[in-house]
Every structure is written in structure tokens, then in C-alpha cells.
């Protein structure tokens, strides 16, 4: 099962993750990204990999 998390020490709140995978990411009151669903469905792995690549800060971490 692929899991996703955001490294809070890297996130700068660009919000690209939310645009790419709104079911999985949101931004908090401070404008920083947060994970809504940590376990990634197989059908969504490509979208999450796209979000990982698109985060300018390298803050999105996918693990198997
Ligand atoms: S795209 Fe990256 S830096 Fe921007 S909010 Fe999402 S995790 Fe944070």
C-alpha cells in the first residue's frame, strides 16, 4: 500500500498538491499543505506521483 505524507519542514504553501490531487491534499489555516488521506488507492498512484514531482519544495513523500 502506497502512503503519502508532507514534510512540514519543507512545505512552503504553494498549493500545487491541492490542484493536482484535491482528494488527498488541503491547505491549513496557515496556508501549508496537509494530507487528507494517507493511504493512496492504486488507481490514484499516478496522480500522487505527479503531485510529488510537482511540489517545488520536494515536500511530498510517497512510500510503499
Ligand atoms: S505543493 Fe508542496 S510546498 Fe506546496 S503546499 Fe503542497 S506540499 Fe506544500
XYZ file of C-alpha atoms and ligand atoms in Angstrom:
72
model
C 0.000 0.000 0.000
C 1.446 3.358 -1.042
C 1.296 6.054 1.624
C 1.709 9.803 1.267
C 2.866 12.420 3.746
C 4.003 16.027 3.641
C 7.330 17.019 5.185
C 6.172 20.077 7.137
C 9.726 21.369 7.443
C 9.863 21.766 3.640
C 6.333 22.827 2.705
C 6.073 26.484 1.681
C 2.360 26.513 0.867
C 2.408 26.748 -2.937
C -0.709 24.612 -3.048
C 0.142 22.715 -6.216
C -0.596 19.480 -4.397
C -4.196 20.614 -3.863
C -4.631 21.485 -7.535
C -3.323 18.111 -8.682
C -4.916 15.827 -6.079
C -7.661 17.663 -4.164
C -8.987 14.430 -2.661
C -5.670 13.881 -0.910
C -4.444 17.366 -0.011
C -5.750 20.537 1.530
C -4.135 23.638 2.993
C -4.403 24.529 6.665
C -5.151 27.941 8.241
C -1.523 28.920 7.764
C -1.675 28.053 4.059
C 0.531 24.991 4.397
C -0.317 21.695 2.798
C -1.815 18.860 4.796
C -2.714 15.308 3.892
C -6.387 14.335 3.962
C -5.949 10.653 3.061
C -2.644 8.958 3.850
C -3.309 5.642 2.100
C -3.191 6.002 -1.678
C -5.610 3.945 -3.770
C -3.904 2.062 -6.588
C -5.900 3.989 -9.189
C -4.575 7.294 -7.809
C -0.867 6.437 -7.669
C -0.100 8.231 -10.958
C -1.769 11.431 -9.761
C 0.095 11.298 -6.459
C 3.396 10.705 -8.245
C 2.600 13.770 -10.374
C 1.979 15.788 -7.194
C 5.261 14.539 -5.733
C 7.160 15.649 -8.839
C 5.329 18.982 -8.999
C 5.958 20.122 -5.426
C 8.626 22.836 -5.753
C 9.950 22.092 -2.274
C 10.135 18.316 -2.539
C 7.851 18.151 0.472
C 5.583 15.340 -0.729
C 6.858 11.920 0.227
C 5.440 8.678 -1.180
C 6.375 5.380 0.432
C 5.385 1.776 -0.299
S 2.868 21.748 -3.354
Fe 4.436 21.191 -1.845
S 5.070 23.105 -0.919
Fe 3.122 23.457 -1.951
S 1.527 23.157 -0.379
Fe 1.812 21.231 -1.454
S 3.341 20.129 -0.211
Fe 3.465 22.275 0.364
